[in-house]
Amino acid sequence: MGDSLVDLLCRLANEHKGAASGDSEKVVIGLVGRGIQSSRTPGMHEREARRLGIGYSYLLLDFDRLGFPDAAIGDLIAAAEIAGFHGLNVTHPFKQAVIPVLDALSPEARAIGAVNTVVFAGGRKEGHNTDGWGFAESFREAMTGASMGCVAMFGAGGAGAAVANALMQMGVGRLFVLDSQPSRASDLASRMGALFGGRVETWPDPAAAVRMSNGIVNTTPVGMAKYPGTPFDTALLTAEKWVADIIYFPTETELLVAARTIGCRTLPGIGMAIYQAVRAFELFTGRKADRRAMADHFEAAT
């Protein structure tokens, strides 16, 4: 795509007014993924930038809308750097595919094996992961006292890797990883097992995994508006279990509605979405973000 892609990104950046665009300091960020038109992330970032007096433009670079193939991810990353972007957020399905085109990874991103934030600095493309921290902060804030003896996690993609790492660091005794692609689940279990011992394993039977677990986490896209449904049969749930979902659009997924109806304690994906944005904003700008303000920005972006 070459120069034409650079020209496209420059044009999109110039057309996007963003926040506090008249200020001398100007930060240009993009979100790269598929099916991201409903994302509230641009609003969160731009409102926080406005509060801090930073000129800030946050663009949606939707591969579905732009008609790009997945293989173009490397070209887009390179073009964004040339076009003067300060960084990119990366979401489904590129959190792992982006790694080979980066120059460096943060310790968190390296351990997780997935990237959701790319910072362009000093001629280098640096990959970070704020998803794990975002999930952990959200969980600690809203799920105090939740039993962590055994957890079943559905989804072994980039988000699943971040959540698995966070769960293990929070002290989960045993983690079952399940995915529609068994090889992907096995790979994640092996990588996490190398960091946390034999406490992470794949489990072939979803029903048994749910029954044996104190809590269940959905990190798959199932439940999004584009992928309706639940990742497992919710009839397997019982009231003493807790259920977390990282999806935040819709806020109340079918899984969470069913779990709450049964009497389960639930954690929606809003908290993770807010906290990962807090950390990413700080990486992009070098400025401290206000968590409470970012939560308000999230609601305002509805």
mmCIF file with all atom_site columns, C-alpha atoms in Angstrom, residues 3-212:
data_model
loop_
_atom_site.group_PDB
_atom_site.id
_atom_site.type_symbol
_atom_site.label_atom_id
_atom_site.label_alt_id
_atom_site.label_comp_id
_atom_site.label_asym_id
_atom_site.label_entity_id
_atom_site.label_seq_id
_atom_site.pdbx_PDB_ins_code
_atom_site.Cartn_x
_atom_site.Cartn_y
_atom_site.Cartn_z
_atom_site.occupancy
_atom_site.B_iso_or_equiv
_atom_site.pdbx_formal_charge
_atom_site.auth_seq_id
_atom_site.auth_comp_id
_atom_site.auth_asym_id
_atom_site.auth_atom_id
_atom_site.pdbx_PDB_model_num
ATOM 1   C CA . ASP A 1 3   ? 2.722   5.958   0.034  1.00 0.00 ? 3   ASP A CA 1
ATOM 2   C CA . SER A 1 4   ? -1.007  5.764   -0.690 1.00 0.00 ? 4   SER A CA 1
ATOM 3   C CA . LEU A 1 5   ? -1.658  4.416   2.810  1.00 0.00 ? 5   LEU A CA 1
ATOM 4   C CA . VAL A 1 6   ? 0.491   7.138   4.383  1.00 0.00 ? 6   VAL A CA 1
ATOM 5   C CA . ASP A 1 7   ? -1.460  9.724   2.390  1.00 0.00 ? 7   ASP A CA 1
ATOM 6   C CA . LEU A 1 8   ? -4.755  8.192   3.538  1.00 0.00 ? 8   LEU A CA 1
ATOM 7   C CA . LEU A 1 9   ? -3.761  8.329   7.204  1.00 0.00 ? 9   LEU A CA 1
ATOM 8   C CA . CYS A 1 10  ? -2.512  11.902  6.882  1.00 0.00 ? 10  CYS A CA 1
ATOM 9   C CA . ARG A 1 11  ? -5.801  12.914  5.275  1.00 0.00 ? 11  ARG A CA 1
ATOM 10  C CA . LEU A 1 12  ? -7.864  11.175  7.976  1.00 0.00 ? 12  LEU A CA 1
ATOM 11  C CA . ALA A 1 13  ? -5.813  12.839  10.696 1.00 0.00 ? 13  ALA A CA 1
ATOM 12  C CA . ASN A 1 14  ? -6.227  16.272  9.100  1.00 0.00 ? 14  ASN A CA 1
ATOM 13  C CA . GLU A 1 15  ? -9.979  15.793  8.687  1.00 0.00 ? 15  GLU A CA 1
ATOM 14  C CA . HIS A 1 16  ? -10.481 14.687  12.276 1.00 0.00 ? 16  HIS A CA 1
ATOM 15  C CA . LYS A 1 17  ? -10.911 17.673  14.576 1.00 0.00 ? 17  LYS A CA 1
ATOM 16  C CA . GLY A 1 18  ? -10.447 15.693  17.797 1.00 0.00 ? 18  GLY A CA 1
ATOM 17  C CA . ALA A 1 19  ? -10.138 17.477  21.117 1.00 0.00 ? 19  ALA A CA 1
ATOM 18  C CA . ALA A 1 20  ? -8.615  20.898  21.853 1.00 0.00 ? 20  ALA A CA 1
ATOM 19  C CA . SER A 1 21  ? -7.312  20.932  18.289 1.00 0.00 ? 21  SER A CA 1
ATOM 20  C CA . GLY A 1 22  ? -6.247  24.547  18.468 1.00 0.00 ? 22  GLY A CA 1
ATOM 21  C CA . ASP A 1 23  ? -3.588  23.918  21.125 1.00 0.00 ? 23  ASP A CA 1
ATOM 22  C CA . SER A 1 24  ? 0.092   23.846  20.232 1.00 0.00 ? 24  SER A CA 1
ATOM 23  C CA . GLU A 1 25  ? 0.580   20.314  21.580 1.00 0.00 ? 25  GLU A CA 1
ATOM 24  C CA . LYS A 1 26  ? -0.933  17.766  19.224 1.00 0.00 ? 26  LYS A CA 1
ATOM 25  C CA . VAL A 1 27  ? -1.230  14.013  19.723 1.00 0.00 ? 27  VAL A CA 1
ATOM 26  C CA . VAL A 1 28  ? -2.646  11.738  17.012 1.00 0.00 ? 28  VAL A CA 1
ATOM 27  C CA . ILE A 1 29  ? -3.713  8.210   17.968 1.00 0.00 ? 29  ILE A CA 1
ATOM 28  C CA . GLY A 1 30  ? -5.608  5.466   16.139 1.00 0.00 ? 30  GLY A CA 1
ATOM 29  C CA . LEU A 1 31  ? -7.517  2.331   17.080 1.00 0.00 ? 31  LEU A CA 1
ATOM 30  C CA . VAL A 1 32  ? -6.800  -0.598  14.747 1.00 0.00 ? 32  VAL A CA 1
ATOM 31  C CA . GLY A 1 33  ? -9.210  -3.524  14.528 1.00 0.00 ? 33  GLY A CA 1
ATOM 32  C CA . ARG A 1 34  ? -12.347 -4.890  12.888 1.00 0.00 ? 34  ARG A CA 1
ATOM 33  C CA . GLY A 1 35  ? -15.935 -3.916  13.672 1.00 0.00 ? 35  GLY A CA 1
ATOM 34  C CA . ILE A 1 36  ? -14.895 -1.049  15.962 1.00 0.00 ? 36  ILE A CA 1
ATOM 35  C CA . GLN A 1 37  ? -17.342 1.672   14.921 1.00 0.00 ? 37  GLN A CA 1
ATOM 36  C CA . SER A 1 38  ? -19.162 1.510   18.265 1.00 0.00 ? 38  SER A CA 1
ATOM 37  C CA . SER A 1 39  ? -15.993 1.905   20.335 1.00 0.00 ? 39  SER A CA 1
ATOM 38  C CA . ARG A 1 40  ? -16.145 4.444   23.156 1.00 0.00 ? 40  ARG A CA 1
ATOM 39  C CA . THR A 1 41  ? -12.353 4.625   23.398 1.00 0.00 ? 41  THR A CA 1
ATOM 40  C CA . PRO A 1 42  ? -11.958 7.707   21.165 1.00 0.00 ? 42  PRO A CA 1
ATOM 41  C CA . GLY A 1 43  ? -14.379 9.674   23.316 1.00 0.00 ? 43  GLY A CA 1
ATOM 42  C CA . MET A 1 44  ? -12.625 8.659   26.529 1.00 0.00 ? 44  MET A CA 1
ATOM 43  C CA . HIS A 1 45  ? -9.198  9.698   25.256 1.00 0.00 ? 45  HIS A CA 1
ATOM 44  C CA . GLU A 1 46  ? -10.289 12.940  23.627 1.00 0.00 ? 46  GLU A CA 1
ATOM 45  C CA . ARG A 1 47  ? -12.327 14.137  26.619 1.00 0.00 ? 47  ARG A CA 1
ATOM 46  C CA . GLU A 1 48  ? -9.450  13.430  29.014 1.00 0.00 ? 48  GLU A CA 1
ATOM 47  C CA . ALA A 1 49  ? -7.080  15.261  26.682 1.00 0.00 ? 49  ALA A CA 1
ATOM 48  C CA . ARG A 1 50  ? -9.460  18.229  26.574 1.00 0.00 ? 50  ARG A CA 1
ATOM 49  C CA . ARG A 1 51  ? -9.581  18.245  30.384 1.00 0.00 ? 51  ARG A CA 1
ATOM 50  C CA . LEU A 1 52  ? -5.774  18.401  30.445 1.00 0.00 ? 52  LEU A CA 1
ATOM 51  C CA . GLY A 1 53  ? -5.528  20.970  27.645 1.00 0.00 ? 53  GLY A CA 1
ATOM 52  C CA . ILE A 1 54  ? -3.880  18.598  25.164 1.00 0.00 ? 54  ILE A CA 1
ATOM 53  C CA . GLY A 1 55  ? -4.612  18.757  21.445 1.00 0.00 ? 55  GLY A CA 1
ATOM 54  C CA . TYR A 1 56  ? -5.609  15.163  20.717 1.00 0.00 ? 56  TYR A CA 1
ATOM 55  C CA . SER A 1 57  ? -7.143  13.311  17.794 1.00 0.00 ? 57  SER A CA 1
ATOM 56  C CA . TYR A 1 58  ? -8.202  9.677   18.098 1.00 0.00 ? 58  TYR A CA 1
ATOM 57  C CA . LEU A 1 59  ? -9.140  7.934   14.849 1.00 0.00 ? 59  LEU A CA 1
ATOM 58  C CA . LEU A 1 60  ? -10.892 4.647   14.174 1.00 0.00 ? 60  LEU A CA 1
ATOM 59  C CA . LEU A 1 61  ? -8.894  2.592   11.661 1.00 0.00 ? 61  LEU A CA 1
ATOM 60  C CA . ASP A 1 62  ? -11.473 -0.109  11.029 1.00 0.00 ? 62  ASP A CA 1
ATOM 61  C CA . PHE A 1 63  ? -10.221 -2.799  8.636  1.00 0.00 ? 63  PHE A CA 1
ATOM 62  C CA . ASP A 1 64  ? -13.842 -3.714  7.893  1.00 0.00 ? 64  ASP A CA 1
ATOM 63  C CA . ARG A 1 65  ? -14.729 -0.149  6.944  1.00 0.00 ? 65  ARG A CA 1
ATOM 64  C CA . LEU A 1 66  ? -11.471 0.435   5.045  1.00 0.00 ? 66  LEU A CA 1
ATOM 65  C CA . GLY A 1 67  ? -11.672 -2.902  3.218  1.00 0.00 ? 67  GLY A CA 1
ATOM 66  C CA . PHE A 1 68  ? -8.162  -3.978  4.221  1.00 0.00 ? 68  PHE A CA 1
ATOM 67  C CA . PRO A 1 69  ? -7.058  -7.629  4.511  1.00 0.00 ? 69  PRO A CA 1
ATOM 68  C CA . ASP A 1 70  ? -5.547  -8.821  7.797  1.00 0.00 ? 70  ASP A CA 1
ATOM 69  C CA . ALA A 1 71  ? -2.173  -9.089  6.060  1.00 0.00 ? 71  ALA A CA 1
ATOM 70  C CA . ALA A 1 72  ? -2.067  -5.272  5.794  1.00 0.00 ? 72  ALA A CA 1
ATOM 71  C CA . ILE A 1 73  ? -1.513  -4.811  9.528  1.00 0.00 ? 73  ILE A CA 1
ATOM 72  C CA . GLY A 1 74  ? 2.252   -4.391  9.143  1.00 0.00 ? 74  GLY A CA 1
ATOM 73  C CA . ASP A 1 75  ? 1.840   -1.836  6.359  1.00 0.00 ? 75  ASP A CA 1
ATOM 74  C CA . LEU A 1 76  ? -0.655  0.145   8.421  1.00 0.00 ? 76  LEU A CA 1
ATOM 75  C CA . ILE A 1 77  ? 1.591   0.222   11.501 1.00 0.00 ? 77  ILE A CA 1
ATOM 76  C CA . ALA A 1 78  ? 4.510   1.458   9.406  1.00 0.00 ? 78  ALA A CA 1
ATOM 77  C CA . ALA A 1 79  ? 2.361   4.038   7.616  1.00 0.00 ? 79  ALA A CA 1
ATOM 78  C CA . ALA A 1 80  ? 0.953   5.401   10.889 1.00 0.00 ? 80  ALA A CA 1
ATOM 79  C CA . GLU A 1 81  ? 4.468   6.010   12.187 1.00 0.00 ? 81  GLU A CA 1
ATOM 80  C CA . ILE A 1 82  ? 5.473   7.804   8.975  1.00 0.00 ? 82  ILE A CA 1
ATOM 81  C CA . ALA A 1 83  ? 2.232   9.828   9.010  1.00 0.00 ? 83  ALA A CA 1
ATOM 82  C CA . GLY A 1 84  ? 3.127   11.279  12.405 1.00 0.00 ? 84  GLY A CA 1
ATOM 83  C CA . PHE A 1 85  ? 0.874   9.262   14.702 1.00 0.00 ? 85  PHE A CA 1
ATOM 84  C CA . HIS A 1 86  ? 2.100   9.094   18.314 1.00 0.00 ? 86  HIS A CA 1
ATOM 85  C CA . GLY A 1 87  ? 0.747   5.591   18.764 1.00 0.00 ? 87  GLY A CA 1
ATOM 86  C CA . LEU A 1 88  ? -2.022  3.085   18.185 1.00 0.00 ? 88  LEU A CA 1
ATOM 87  C CA . ASN A 1 89  ? -4.360  0.970   20.224 1.00 0.00 ? 89  ASN A CA 1
ATOM 88  C CA . VAL A 1 90  ? -4.789  -2.517  18.790 1.00 0.00 ? 90  VAL A CA 1
ATOM 89  C CA . THR A 1 91  ? -7.833  -4.743  19.197 1.00 0.00 ? 91  THR A CA 1
ATOM 90  C CA . HIS A 1 92  ? -9.400  -7.890  17.713 1.00 0.00 ? 92  HIS A CA 1
ATOM 91  C CA . PRO A 1 93  ? -8.043  -9.600  15.654 1.00 0.00 ? 93  PRO A CA 1
ATOM 92  C CA . PHE A 1 94  ? -4.550  -8.069  15.669 1.00 0.00 ? 94  PHE A CA 1
ATOM 93  C CA . LYS A 1 95  ? -3.247  -8.211  19.247 1.00 0.00 ? 95  LYS A CA 1
ATOM 94  C CA . GLN A 1 96  ? -0.895  -11.078 18.480 1.00 0.00 ? 96  GLN A CA 1
ATOM 95  C CA . ALA A 1 97  ? -0.425  -10.551 14.737 1.00 0.00 ? 97  ALA A CA 1
ATOM 96  C CA . VAL A 1 98  ? 1.084   -7.116  15.359 1.00 0.00 ? 98  VAL A CA 1
ATOM 97  C CA . ILE A 1 99  ? 4.038   -8.391  17.405 1.00 0.00 ? 99  ILE A CA 1
ATOM 98  C CA . PRO A 1 100 ? 6.363   -9.378  14.510 1.00 0.00 ? 100 PRO A CA 1
ATOM 99  C CA . VAL A 1 101 ? 6.309   -5.837  13.068 1.00 0.00 ? 101 VAL A CA 1
ATOM 100 C CA . LEU A 1 102 ? 7.333   -4.137  16.337 1.00 0.00 ? 102 LEU A CA 1
ATOM 101 C CA . ASP A 1 103 ? 10.856  -3.217  17.456 1.00 0.00 ? 103 ASP A CA 1
ATOM 102 C CA . ALA A 1 104 ? 10.422  -3.826  21.193 1.00 0.00 ? 104 ALA A CA 1
ATOM 103 C CA . LEU A 1 105 ? 7.968   -5.217  23.750 1.00 0.00 ? 105 LEU A CA 1
ATOM 104 C CA . SER A 1 106 ? 7.351   -4.172  27.342 1.00 0.00 ? 106 SER A CA 1
ATOM 105 C CA . PRO A 1 107 ? 7.861   -6.906  29.961 1.00 0.00 ? 107 PRO A CA 1
ATOM 106 C CA . GLU A 1 108 ? 4.059   -7.233  30.316 1.00 0.00 ? 108 GLU A CA 1
ATOM 107 C CA . ALA A 1 109 ? 3.502   -7.584  26.590 1.00 0.00 ? 109 ALA A CA 1
ATOM 108 C CA . ARG A 1 110 ? 6.313   -10.116 26.303 1.00 0.00 ? 110 ARG A CA 1
ATOM 109 C CA . ALA A 1 111 ? 4.938   -12.246 29.151 1.00 0.00 ? 111 ALA A CA 1
ATOM 110 C CA . ILE A 1 112 ? 1.390   -12.073 27.824 1.00 0.00 ? 112 ILE A CA 1
ATOM 111 C CA . GLY A 1 113 ? 2.318   -12.571 24.188 1.00 0.00 ? 113 GLY A CA 1
ATOM 112 C CA . ALA A 1 114 ? -0.131  -9.911  23.002 1.00 0.00 ? 114 ALA A CA 1
ATOM 113 C CA . VAL A 1 115 ? -0.115  -6.150  22.408 1.00 0.00 ? 115 VAL A CA 1
ATOM 114 C CA . ASN A 1 116 ? -2.966  -3.664  22.666 1.00 0.00 ? 116 ASN A CA 1
ATOM 115 C CA . THR A 1 117 ? -0.937  -0.452  22.671 1.00 0.00 ? 117 THR A CA 1
ATOM 116 C CA . VAL A 1 118 ? 1.840   0.622   20.299 1.00 0.00 ? 118 VAL A CA 1
ATOM 117 C CA . VAL A 1 119 ? 3.894   3.725   21.076 1.00 0.00 ? 119 VAL A CA 1
ATOM 118 C CA . PHE A 1 120 ? 6.064   5.378   18.431 1.00 0.00 ? 120 PHE A CA 1
ATOM 119 C CA . ALA A 1 121 ? 9.109   6.821   20.189 1.00 0.00 ? 121 ALA A CA 1
ATOM 120 C CA . GLY A 1 122 ? 12.672  7.524   19.133 1.00 0.00 ? 122 GLY A CA 1
ATOM 121 C CA . GLY A 1 123 ? 12.235  5.831   15.792 1.00 0.00 ? 123 GLY A CA 1
ATOM 122 C CA . ARG A 1 124 ? 11.033  2.611   17.444 1.00 0.00 ? 124 ARG A CA 1
ATOM 123 C CA . LYS A 1 125 ? 7.669   0.891   17.541 1.00 0.00 ? 125 LYS A CA 1
ATOM 124 C CA . GLU A 1 126 ? 7.169   -0.264  21.155 1.00 0.00 ? 126 GLU A CA 1
ATOM 125 C CA . GLY A 1 127 ? 4.443   -2.746  22.073 1.00 0.00 ? 127 GLY A CA 1
ATOM 126 C CA . HIS A 1 128 ? 2.683   -2.646  25.438 1.00 0.00 ? 128 HIS A CA 1
ATOM 127 C CA . ASN A 1 129 ? -0.254  -4.453  27.010 1.00 0.00 ? 129 ASN A CA 1
ATOM 128 C CA . THR A 1 130 ? -2.631  -2.534  29.262 1.00 0.00 ? 130 THR A CA 1
ATOM 129 C CA . ASP A 1 131 ? -5.467  -5.094  29.087 1.00 0.00 ? 131 ASP A CA 1
ATOM 130 C CA . GLY A 1 132 ? -4.168  -7.284  31.909 1.00 0.00 ? 132 GLY A CA 1
ATOM 131 C CA . TRP A 1 133 ? -3.702  -4.345  34.261 1.00 0.00 ? 133 TRP A CA 1
ATOM 132 C CA . GLY A 1 134 ? -7.114  -3.014  33.276 1.00 0.00 ? 134 GLY A CA 1
ATOM 133 C CA . PHE A 1 135 ? -8.827  -6.312  34.038 1.00 0.00 ? 135 PHE A CA 1
ATOM 134 C CA . ALA A 1 136 ? -7.013  -6.720  37.354 1.00 0.00 ? 136 ALA A CA 1
ATOM 135 C CA . GLU A 1 137 ? -7.863  -3.201  38.533 1.00 0.00 ? 137 GLU A CA 1
ATOM 136 C CA . SER A 1 138 ? -11.504 -3.677  37.585 1.00 0.00 ? 138 SER A CA 1
ATOM 137 C CA . PHE A 1 139 ? -11.676 -7.054  39.334 1.00 0.00 ? 139 PHE A CA 1
ATOM 138 C CA . ARG A 1 140 ? -10.037 -5.807  42.536 1.00 0.00 ? 140 ARG A CA 1
ATOM 139 C CA . GLU A 1 141 ? -12.395 -2.847  42.663 1.00 0.00 ? 141 GLU A CA 1
ATOM 140 C CA . ALA A 1 142 ? -15.670 -4.716  42.119 1.00 0.00 ? 142 ALA A CA 1
ATOM 141 C CA . MET A 1 143 ? -15.114 -8.370  43.086 1.00 0.00 ? 143 MET A CA 1
ATOM 142 C CA . THR A 1 144 ? -13.563 -8.234  46.547 1.00 0.00 ? 144 THR A CA 1
ATOM 143 C CA . GLY A 1 145 ? -13.772 -11.611 48.262 1.00 0.00 ? 145 GLY A CA 1
ATOM 144 C CA . ALA A 1 146 ? -14.561 -13.598 45.112 1.00 0.00 ? 146 ALA A CA 1
ATOM 145 C CA . SER A 1 147 ? -13.298 -17.163 45.360 1.00 0.00 ? 147 SER A CA 1
ATOM 146 C CA . MET A 1 148 ? -10.225 -17.728 43.189 1.00 0.00 ? 148 MET A CA 1
ATOM 147 C CA . GLY A 1 149 ? -9.628  -21.420 43.802 1.00 0.00 ? 149 GLY A CA 1
ATOM 148 C CA . CYS A 1 150 ? -10.577 -22.539 40.303 1.00 0.00 ? 150 CYS A CA 1
ATOM 149 C CA . VAL A 1 151 ? -11.482 -20.402 37.283 1.00 0.00 ? 151 VAL A CA 1
ATOM 150 C CA . ALA A 1 152 ? -12.581 -21.365 33.764 1.00 0.00 ? 152 ALA A CA 1
ATOM 151 C CA . MET A 1 153 ? -11.616 -18.897 31.048 1.00 0.00 ? 153 MET A CA 1
ATOM 152 C CA . PHE A 1 154 ? -13.198 -19.033 27.589 1.00 0.00 ? 154 PHE A CA 1
ATOM 153 C CA . GLY A 1 155 ? -10.999 -17.596 24.846 1.00 0.00 ? 155 GLY A CA 1
ATOM 154 C CA . ALA A 1 156 ? -7.267  -17.895 24.275 1.00 0.00 ? 156 ALA A CA 1
ATOM 155 C CA . GLY A 1 157 ? -6.650  -14.960 21.948 1.00 0.00 ? 157 GLY A CA 1
ATOM 156 C CA . GLY A 1 158 ? -4.820  -11.755 22.750 1.00 0.00 ? 158 GLY A CA 1
ATOM 157 C CA . ALA A 1 159 ? -7.331  -10.568 25.342 1.00 0.00 ? 159 ALA A CA 1
ATOM 158 C CA . GLY A 1 160 ? -7.473  -14.041 26.867 1.00 0.00 ? 160 GLY A CA 1
ATOM 159 C CA . ALA A 1 161 ? -3.696  -14.077 27.268 1.00 0.00 ? 161 ALA A CA 1
ATOM 160 C CA . ALA A 1 162 ? -3.781  -10.749 29.121 1.00 0.00 ? 162 ALA A CA 1
ATOM 161 C CA . VAL A 1 163 ? -6.625  -11.852 31.389 1.00 0.00 ? 163 VAL A CA 1
ATOM 162 C CA . ALA A 1 164 ? -4.982  -15.222 32.091 1.00 0.00 ? 164 ALA A CA 1
ATOM 163 C CA . ASN A 1 165 ? -1.797  -13.487 33.169 1.00 0.00 ? 165 ASN A CA 1
ATOM 164 C CA . ALA A 1 166 ? -3.778  -11.107 35.391 1.00 0.00 ? 166 ALA A CA 1
ATOM 165 C CA . LEU A 1 167 ? -5.795  -13.925 36.973 1.00 0.00 ? 167 LEU A CA 1
ATOM 166 C CA . MET A 1 168 ? -2.680  -15.887 37.831 1.00 0.00 ? 168 MET A CA 1
ATOM 167 C CA . GLN A 1 169 ? -0.999  -12.838 39.321 1.00 0.00 ? 169 GLN A CA 1
ATOM 168 C CA . MET A 1 170 ? -4.122  -12.290 41.434 1.00 0.00 ? 170 MET A CA 1
ATOM 169 C CA . GLY A 1 171 ? -3.702  -15.760 42.910 1.00 0.00 ? 171 GLY A CA 1
ATOM 170 C CA . VAL A 1 172 ? -6.002  -18.130 41.014 1.00 0.00 ? 172 VAL A CA 1
ATOM 171 C CA . GLY A 1 173 ? -5.247  -21.640 42.209 1.00 0.00 ? 173 GLY A CA 1
ATOM 172 C CA . ARG A 1 174 ? -6.147  -23.445 39.012 1.00 0.00 ? 174 ARG A CA 1
ATOM 173 C CA . LEU A 1 175 ? -7.043  -21.995 35.613 1.00 0.00 ? 175 LEU A CA 1
ATOM 174 C CA . PHE A 1 176 ? -8.825  -23.915 32.854 1.00 0.00 ? 176 PHE A CA 1
ATOM 175 C CA . VAL A 1 177 ? -8.320  -22.429 29.362 1.00 0.00 ? 177 VAL A CA 1
ATOM 176 C CA . LEU A 1 178 ? -10.919 -23.242 26.710 1.00 0.00 ? 178 LEU A CA 1
ATOM 177 C CA . ASP A 1 179 ? -11.052 -22.100 23.095 1.00 0.00 ? 179 ASP A CA 1
ATOM 178 C CA . SER A 1 180 ? -12.830 -23.071 19.874 1.00 0.00 ? 180 SER A CA 1
ATOM 179 C CA . GLN A 1 181 ? -9.327  -23.747 18.546 1.00 0.00 ? 181 GLN A CA 1
ATOM 180 C CA . PRO A 1 182 ? -7.840  -26.332 20.940 1.00 0.00 ? 182 PRO A CA 1
ATOM 181 C CA . SER A 1 183 ? -4.305  -25.694 19.694 1.00 0.00 ? 183 SER A CA 1
ATOM 182 C CA . ARG A 1 184 ? -4.583  -22.048 20.669 1.00 0.00 ? 184 ARG A CA 1
ATOM 183 C CA . ALA A 1 185 ? -5.769  -23.004 24.155 1.00 0.00 ? 185 ALA A CA 1
ATOM 184 C CA . SER A 1 186 ? -2.863  -25.444 24.491 1.00 0.00 ? 186 SER A CA 1
ATOM 185 C CA . ASP A 1 187 ? -0.365  -22.797 23.410 1.00 0.00 ? 187 ASP A CA 1
ATOM 186 C CA . LEU A 1 188 ? -1.644  -20.273 25.944 1.00 0.00 ? 188 LEU A CA 1
ATOM 187 C CA . ALA A 1 189 ? -1.727  -22.865 28.726 1.00 0.00 ? 189 ALA A CA 1
ATOM 188 C CA . SER A 1 190 ? 1.865   -23.830 27.935 1.00 0.00 ? 190 SER A CA 1
ATOM 189 C CA . ARG A 1 191 ? 3.073   -20.228 27.981 1.00 0.00 ? 191 ARG A CA 1
ATOM 190 C CA . MET A 1 192 ? 1.245   -19.392 31.192 1.00 0.00 ? 192 MET A CA 1
ATOM 191 C CA . GLY A 1 193 ? 2.323   -22.702 32.700 1.00 0.00 ? 193 GLY A CA 1
ATOM 192 C CA . ALA A 1 194 ? 5.949   -21.758 32.113 1.00 0.00 ? 194 ALA A CA 1
ATOM 193 C CA . LEU A 1 195 ? 5.374   -18.629 34.196 1.00 0.00 ? 195 LEU A CA 1
ATOM 194 C CA . PHE A 1 196 ? 3.063   -19.998 36.884 1.00 0.00 ? 196 PHE A CA 1
ATOM 195 C CA . GLY A 1 197 ? 3.793   -23.711 37.079 1.00 0.00 ? 197 GLY A CA 1
ATOM 196 C CA . GLY A 1 198 ? 1.203   -26.440 36.566 1.00 0.00 ? 198 GLY A CA 1
ATOM 197 C CA . ARG A 1 199 ? -1.726  -24.289 37.670 1.00 0.00 ? 199 ARG A CA 1
ATOM 198 C CA . VAL A 1 200 ? -2.787  -23.500 34.084 1.00 0.00 ? 200 VAL A CA 1
ATOM 199 C CA . GLU A 1 201 ? -4.223  -26.221 31.860 1.00 0.00 ? 201 GLU A CA 1
ATOM 200 C CA . THR A 1 202 ? -6.555  -26.802 28.948 1.00 0.00 ? 202 THR A CA 1
ATOM 201 C CA . TRP A 1 203 ? -9.823  -28.614 29.543 1.00 0.00 ? 203 TRP A CA 1
ATOM 202 C CA . PRO A 1 204 ? -11.622 -30.515 26.767 1.00 0.00 ? 204 PRO A CA 1
ATOM 203 C CA . ASP A 1 205 ? -15.088 -30.473 28.319 1.00 0.00 ? 205 ASP A CA 1
ATOM 204 C CA . PRO A 1 206 ? -16.660 -26.984 28.726 1.00 0.00 ? 206 PRO A CA 1
ATOM 205 C CA . ALA A 1 207 ? -19.505 -28.321 30.865 1.00 0.00 ? 207 ALA A CA 1
ATOM 206 C CA . ALA A 1 208 ? -17.122 -29.979 33.327 1.00 0.00 ? 208 ALA A CA 1
ATOM 207 C CA . ALA A 1 209 ? -14.923 -26.873 33.438 1.00 0.00 ? 209 ALA A CA 1
ATOM 208 C CA . VAL A 1 210 ? -17.871 -24.644 34.336 1.00 0.00 ? 210 VAL A CA 1
ATOM 209 C CA . ARG A 1 211 ? -19.159 -27.074 36.965 1.00 0.00 ? 211 ARG A CA 1
ATOM 210 C CA . MET A 1 212 ? -15.742 -27.376 38.640 1.00 0.00 ? 212 MET A CA 1
#
